[in-house]
mmCIF file of C-alpha atoms in Angstrom:
data_model
loop_
_atom_site.group_PDB
_atom_site.id
_atom_site.type_symbol
_atom_site.label_atom_id
_atom_site.label_comp_id
_atom_site.label_asym_id
_atom_site.label_seq_id
_atom_site.Cartn_x
_atom_site.Cartn_y
_atom_site.Cartn_z
ATOM 1 C CA ALA A 1 -0.005 -0.040 -0.031
ATOM 2 C CA GLN A 2 0.984 3.609 -0.497
ATOM 3 C CA SER A 3 1.161 6.321 2.117
ATOM 4 C CA VAL A 4 1.911 10.053 2.045
ATOM 5 C CA THR A 5 3.332 12.121 4.787
ATOM 6 C CA GLN A 6 3.064 15.942 4.955
ATOM 7 C CA LEU A 7 4.876 16.808 8.147
ATOM 8 C CA ASP A 8 3.888 20.468 8.233
ATOM 9 C CA SER A 9 0.231 21.070 9.007
ATOM 10 C CA GLN A 10 0.696 24.841 8.587
ATOM 11 C CA VAL A 11 3.394 27.065 7.027
ATOM 12 C CA PRO A 12 3.265 30.779 7.684
ATOM 13 C CA VAL A 13 5.360 32.988 5.312
ATOM 14 C CA PHE A 14 5.564 36.647 4.376
ATOM 15 C CA GLU A 15 4.716 37.768 0.858
ATOM 16 C CA GLU A 16 7.661 37.491 -1.571
ATOM 17 C CA ALA A 17 9.532 35.056 0.575
ATOM 18 C CA PRO A 18 10.492 31.543 -0.684
ATOM 19 C CA VAL A 19 8.528 28.491 0.560
ATOM 20 C CA GLU A 20 8.988 24.713 0.583
ATOM 21 C CA LEU A 21 6.139 22.398 1.469
ATOM 22 C CA ARG A 22 7.389 18.932 2.253
ATOM 23 C CA CYS A 23 5.969 15.625 1.077
ATOM 24 C CA ASN A 24 7.306 12.138 1.521
ATOM 25 C CA TYR A 25 5.798 8.921 0.287
ATOM 26 C CA SER A 26 6.035 5.250 0.891
ATOM 27 C CA SER A 27 5.455 2.633 -1.751
ATOM 28 C CA SER A 28 7.018 -0.629 -2.883
ATOM 29 C CA VAL A 29 5.983 -0.086 -6.456
ATOM 30 C CA SER A 30 6.295 2.621 -8.935
ATOM 31 C CA VAL A 31 4.054 5.606 -8.426
ATOM 32 C CA TYR A 32 2.750 8.840 -9.888
ATOM 33 C CA LEU A 33 2.936 11.918 -7.626
ATOM 34 C CA PHE A 34 0.604 14.886 -7.533
ATOM 35 C CA TRP A 35 0.171 18.234 -5.803
ATOM 36 C CA TYR A 36 -3.360 19.443 -5.498
ATOM 37 C CA VAL A 37 -4.356 22.926 -4.135
ATOM 38 C CA GLN A 38 -7.602 23.884 -2.344
ATOM 39 C CA TYR A 39 -8.353 27.575 -2.176
ATOM 40 C CA PRO A 40 -10.743 28.733 0.523
ATOM 41 C CA ASN A 41 -14.245 27.575 -0.179
ATOM 42 C CA GLN A 42 -13.241 25.956 -3.493
ATOM 43 C CA GLY A 43 -12.681 22.445 -4.781
ATOM 44 C CA LEU A 44 -9.410 20.614 -5.308
ATOM 45 C CA GLN A 45 -7.304 21.681 -8.332
ATOM 46 C CA LEU A 46 -4.440 19.924 -9.832
ATOM 47 C CA LEU A 47 -1.246 22.063 -9.396
ATOM 48 C CA LEU A 48 1.382 19.739 -10.948
ATOM 49 C CA LYS A 49 2.237 16.096 -11.378
ATOM 50 C CA TYR A 50 5.095 13.759 -11.871
ATOM 51 C CA LEU A 51 4.497 10.697 -14.139
ATOM 52 C CA SER A 52 7.957 9.989 -15.685
ATOM 53 C CA GLY A 53 10.837 11.688 -17.326
ATOM 54 C CA SER A 54 12.265 14.845 -15.947
ATOM 55 C CA THR A 55 12.165 14.817 -12.184
ATOM 56 C CA LEU A 56 11.563 18.546 -12.009
ATOM 57 C CA VAL A 57 8.035 19.567 -12.843
ATOM 58 C CA GLU A 58 6.514 23.067 -12.900
ATOM 59 C CA SER A 59 3.117 24.638 -12.665
ATOM 60 C CA ILE A 60 1.948 27.708 -14.653
ATOM 61 C CA ASN A 61 1.917 29.881 -11.539
ATOM 62 C CA GLY A 62 5.541 29.454 -10.480
ATOM 63 C CA PHE A 63 5.446 26.412 -8.261
ATOM 64 C CA GLU A 64 7.789 23.548 -8.946
ATOM 65 C CA ALA A 65 8.371 20.057 -7.344
ATOM 66 C CA GLU A 66 11.174 17.615 -7.696
ATOM 67 C CA PHE A 67 10.785 13.942 -7.604
ATOM 68 C CA ASN A 68 13.594 12.324 -5.585
ATOM 69 C CA LYS A 69 13.315 8.554 -5.694
ATOM 70 C CA SER A 70 16.143 7.869 -3.298
ATOM 71 C CA GLN A 71 14.654 10.099 -0.609
ATOM 72 C CA THR A 72 11.046 9.187 -1.639
ATOM 73 C CA SER A 73 10.183 12.878 -1.632
ATOM 74 C CA PHE A 74 8.230 15.218 -3.846
ATOM 75 C CA HIS A 75 8.630 18.679 -2.090
ATOM 76 C CA LEU A 76 6.807 21.651 -3.488
ATOM 77 C CA ARG A 77 8.667 24.984 -3.797
ATOM 78 C CA LYS A 78 8.100 28.562 -4.870
ATOM 79 C CA PRO A 79 10.784 31.143 -4.865
ATOM 80 C CA SER A 80 8.479 34.099 -4.085
ATOM 81 C CA VAL A 81 4.980 33.649 -2.850
ATOM 82 C CA HIS A 82 1.936 35.920 -3.195
ATOM 83 C CA ILE A 83 -1.008 36.633 -0.911
ATOM 84 C CA SER A 84 -3.101 34.692 -3.362
ATOM 85 C CA ASP A 85 -1.128 31.590 -2.808
ATOM 86 C CA THR A 86 -2.852 31.188 0.613
ATOM 87 C CA ALA A 87 -4.494 27.845 0.381
ATOM 88 C CA GLU A 88 -4.258 24.247 1.540
ATOM 89 C CA TYR A 89 -1.938 22.047 -0.425
ATOM 90 C CA PHE A 90 -2.302 18.272 -0.698
ATOM 91 C CA CYS A 91 0.305 15.772 -1.869
ATOM 92 C CA ALA A 92 -1.011 12.656 -3.395
ATOM 93 C CA VAL A 93 0.287 9.387 -4.844
ATOM 94 C CA SER A 94 -1.187 6.684 -7.065
ATOM 95 C CA ARG A 95 0.248 3.425 -8.246
ATOM 96 C CA THR A 96 1.231 3.598 -11.932
ATOM 97 C CA GLY A 97 -1.646 2.073 -13.830
ATOM 98 C CA PHE A 98 -3.989 2.452 -10.943
ATOM 99 C CA GLN A 99 -5.823 5.652 -10.398
ATOM 100 C CA LYS A 100 -7.011 5.702 -6.754
ATOM 101 C CA LEU A 101 -5.333 8.618 -5.092
ATOM 102 C CA VAL A 102 -3.815 8.409 -1.586
ATOM 103 C CA PHE A 103 -3.540 11.842 -0.056
ATOM 104 C CA GLY A 104 -1.449 13.346 2.585
ATOM 105 C CA THR A 105 -2.960 15.352 5.448
ATOM 106 C CA GLY A 106 -2.435 18.620 3.815
ATOM 107 C CA THR A 107 -0.362 21.721 4.560
ATOM 108 C CA ARG A 108 -1.990 25.077 5.010
ATOM 109 C CA LEU A 109 0.092 27.830 3.500
ATOM 110 C CA LEU A 110 -0.696 31.227 5.071
ATOM 111 C CA VAL A 111 0.861 34.155 3.187
ATOM 112 C CA SER A 112 0.904 37.492 5.040
ATOM 113 C CA PRO A 113 1.908 41.016 3.857
ATOM 114 C CA GLY B 1 -16.727 22.754 -21.039
ATOM 115 C CA ALA B 2 -18.534 22.351 -17.682
ATOM 116 C CA GLY B 3 -16.610 20.869 -14.800
ATOM 117 C CA VAL B 4 -17.665 18.206 -12.380
ATOM 118 C CA SER B 5 -20.819 19.187 -10.577
ATOM 119 C CA GLN B 6 -22.141 17.969 -7.256
ATOM 120 C CA SER B 7 -25.534 18.382 -5.547
ATOM 121 C CA PRO B 8 -26.549 19.425 -3.012
ATOM 122 C CA SER B 9 -23.741 21.764 -2.019
ATOM 123 C CA ASN B 10 -24.816 21.407 1.564
ATOM 124 C CA LYS B 11 -26.846 18.809 3.418
ATOM 125 C CA VAL B 12 -27.933 18.813 7.014
ATOM 126 C CA THR B 13 -29.711 15.690 8.162
ATOM 127 C CA GLU B 14 -30.630 13.928 11.320
ATOM 128 C CA LYS B 15 -28.913 10.878 12.708
ATOM 129 C CA GLY B 16 -30.457 7.720 11.314
ATOM 130 C CA LYS B 17 -31.829 9.246 8.149
ATOM 131 C CA ASP B 18 -30.634 8.148 4.647
ATOM 132 C CA VAL B 19 -28.963 10.689 2.308
ATOM 133 C CA GLU B 20 -28.229 10.644 -1.385
ATOM 134 C CA LEU B 21 -25.396 12.749 -2.886
ATOM 135 C CA ARG B 22 -25.207 13.260 -6.582
ATOM 136 C CA CYS B 23 -22.225 13.734 -8.995
ATOM 137 C CA ASP B 24 -22.229 14.763 -12.618
ATOM 138 C CA PRO B 25 -18.802 14.072 -14.135
ATOM 139 C CA ILE B 26 -17.267 15.913 -17.014
ATOM 140 C CA SER B 27 -18.857 14.891 -20.260
ATOM 141 C CA GLY B 28 -16.806 12.037 -21.904
ATOM 142 C CA HIS B 29 -15.064 11.098 -18.603
ATOM 143 C CA THR B 30 -15.627 7.378 -18.041
ATOM 144 C CA ALA B 31 -13.839 7.101 -14.786
ATOM 145 C CA LEU B 32 -15.503 8.485 -11.634
ATOM 146 C CA TYR B 33 -14.286 8.590 -8.044
ATOM 147 C CA TRP B 34 -15.697 9.462 -4.635
ATOM 148 C CA TYR B 35 -13.583 10.723 -1.763
ATOM 149 C CA ARG B 36 -14.335 11.991 1.662
ATOM 150 C CA GLN B 37 -12.712 14.944 3.360
ATOM 151 C CA SER B 38 -13.092 15.047 7.099
ATOM 152 C CA LEU B 39 -11.292 16.661 9.998
ATOM 153 C CA GLY B 40 -10.216 13.474 11.627
ATOM 154 C CA GLN B 41 -9.342 11.418 8.564
ATOM 155 C CA GLY B 42 -8.175 13.808 5.889
ATOM 156 C CA LEU B 43 -8.901 12.902 2.315
ATOM 157 C CA GLU B 44 -9.931 9.315 1.878
ATOM 158 C CA PHE B 45 -10.775 7.307 -1.196
ATOM 159 C CA LEU B 46 -14.171 5.704 -1.173
ATOM 160 C CA ILE B 47 -15.103 4.134 -4.453
ATOM 161 C CA TYR B 48 -13.935 4.160 -8.108
ATOM 162 C CA PHE B 49 -16.008 3.417 -11.194
ATOM 163 C CA GLN B 50 -14.122 2.615 -14.486
ATOM 164 C CA GLY B 51 -16.230 2.293 -17.550
ATOM 165 C CA ASN B 52 -18.264 -0.837 -17.501
ATOM 166 C CA SER B 53 -15.982 -2.704 -15.094
ATOM 167 C CA ALA B 54 -17.023 -3.644 -11.598
ATOM 168 C CA PRO B 55 -16.303 -0.722 -9.254
ATOM 169 C CA ASP B 56 -13.495 -0.662 -6.719
ATOM 170 C CA LYS B 57 -15.326 -0.387 -3.463
ATOM 171 C CA SER B 58 -12.334 -0.927 -1.236
ATOM 172 C CA GLY B 59 -12.546 2.436 0.375
ATOM 173 C CA LEU B 60 -16.175 2.307 1.564
ATOM 174 C CA PRO B 61 -16.056 2.565 5.387
ATOM 175 C CA SER B 62 -19.100 0.357 6.118
ATOM 176 C CA ASP B 63 -21.996 -1.416 4.514
ATOM 177 C CA ARG B 64 -24.185 1.696 5.123
ATOM 178 C CA PHE B 65 -22.336 3.287 2.237
ATOM 179 C CA SER B 66 -23.173 2.407 -1.422
ATOM 180 C CA ALA B 67 -22.787 4.047 -4.817
ATOM 181 C CA GLU B 68 -24.048 3.476 -8.241
ATOM 182 C CA ARG B 69 -23.422 4.973 -11.608
ATOM 183 C CA THR B 70 -26.269 5.039 -14.114
ATOM 184 C CA GLY B 71 -25.657 5.045 -17.855
ATOM 185 C CA GLY B 72 -22.001 5.411 -17.407
ATOM 186 C CA SER B 73 -22.502 9.091 -16.316
ATOM 187 C CA VAL B 74 -24.199 10.376 -13.209
ATOM 188 C CA SER B 75 -23.288 8.762 -9.907
ATOM 189 C CA THR B 76 -25.149 8.662 -6.622
ATOM 190 C CA LEU B 77 -23.517 8.049 -3.262
ATOM 191 C CA THR B 78 -26.002 6.807 -0.686
ATOM 192 C CA ILE B 79 -25.376 6.749 3.038
ATOM 193 C CA GLN B 80 -28.023 4.859 4.990
ATOM 194 C CA ARG B 81 -28.813 5.373 8.664
ATOM 195 C CA THR B 82 -26.408 8.271 8.875
ATOM 196 C CA GLN B 83 -24.155 8.704 11.898
ATOM 197 C CA GLN B 84 -22.501 11.839 13.317
ATOM 198 C CA GLU B 85 -19.082 10.601 12.153
ATOM 199 C CA ASP B 86 -20.330 10.604 8.548
ATOM 200 C CA SER B 87 -20.186 14.407 8.640
ATOM 201 C CA ALA B 88 -17.619 15.380 6.107
ATOM 202 C CA VAL B 89 -17.245 16.909 2.671
ATOM 203 C CA TYR B 90 -17.868 14.321 0.014
ATOM 204 C CA LEU B 91 -15.876 14.984 -3.176
ATOM 205 C CA CYS B 92 -16.476 13.544 -6.580
ATOM 206 C CA ALA B 93 -13.834 13.461 -9.337
ATOM 207 C CA SER B 94 -13.702 12.206 -12.880
ATOM 208 C CA SER B 95 -11.123 11.443 -15.506
ATOM 209 C CA LEU B 96 -10.665 9.946 -18.843
ATOM 210 C CA ILE B 97 -9.979 6.242 -18.768
ATOM 211 C CA GLY B 98 -6.180 5.694 -18.467
ATOM 212 C CA ALA B 99 -5.570 9.367 -17.657
ATOM 213 C CA GLU B 100 -3.777 10.200 -14.456
ATOM 214 C CA THR B 101 -5.380 13.592 -13.813
ATOM 215 C CA GLN B 102 -8.580 13.596 -11.777
ATOM 216 C CA TYR B 103 -10.828 16.725 -11.939
ATOM 217 C CA PHE B 104 -12.718 17.378 -8.724
ATOM 218 C CA GLY B 105 -16.075 18.810 -8.051
ATOM 219 C CA PRO B 106 -16.813 21.435 -5.366
ATOM 220 C CA GLY B 107 -18.014 18.806 -2.952
ATOM 221 C CA THR B 108 -21.118 18.246 -0.812
ATOM 222 C CA ARG B 109 -20.828 19.268 2.813
ATOM 223 C CA LEU B 110 -22.812 16.785 4.903
ATOM 224 C CA LEU B 111 -23.620 17.528 8.544
ATOM 225 C CA VAL B 112 -25.314 14.868 10.629
ATOM 226 C CA LEU B 113 -27.008 16.204 13.723
#
């Protein structure tokens, strides 16, 4: 079975500061990795995903995540955050070829002026 | 086109009553998923429909929970004899068969009094 650990339940940062949201996973088989974002009072939206190939993946709004197989990690980073990035971020994993998502507990990113 | 829609958006019910939650997937998406988001358990997989194959019900927490998908499109999640611990946001997602990206609806917030 797969599992996902997001150690930080909440990360407060100031606007324009860099941020890293940590995600570690456990699996005995190959996996796909995802970051989903949930803005206040909205549904889950896919932020970025790793399926294969380049281990560094990017989103259209400046986030990036790097798949590290040896450390079983998929940390999310942004060099300079905006107030509008305030949201809850969920890391998720699925077995390759199977589409059930296993989610972490989420990290609430709080960006203040 | 239109995204995944769910109804009702909010539901308040009394303990012991049955409830039905509805999901309309994105047109053309033949895979459909139900997840539950609760304070104590985070985001949990409930059930997965893939085309005409038998559904994966491995995430349903008890036999009070059931789901069906009519005509390969709309899905209904039914909770019988609701309990207070069933209070949660129930999320539906859909995807193309074989595609890794799931698109989530806004959810139904269920409160069992």
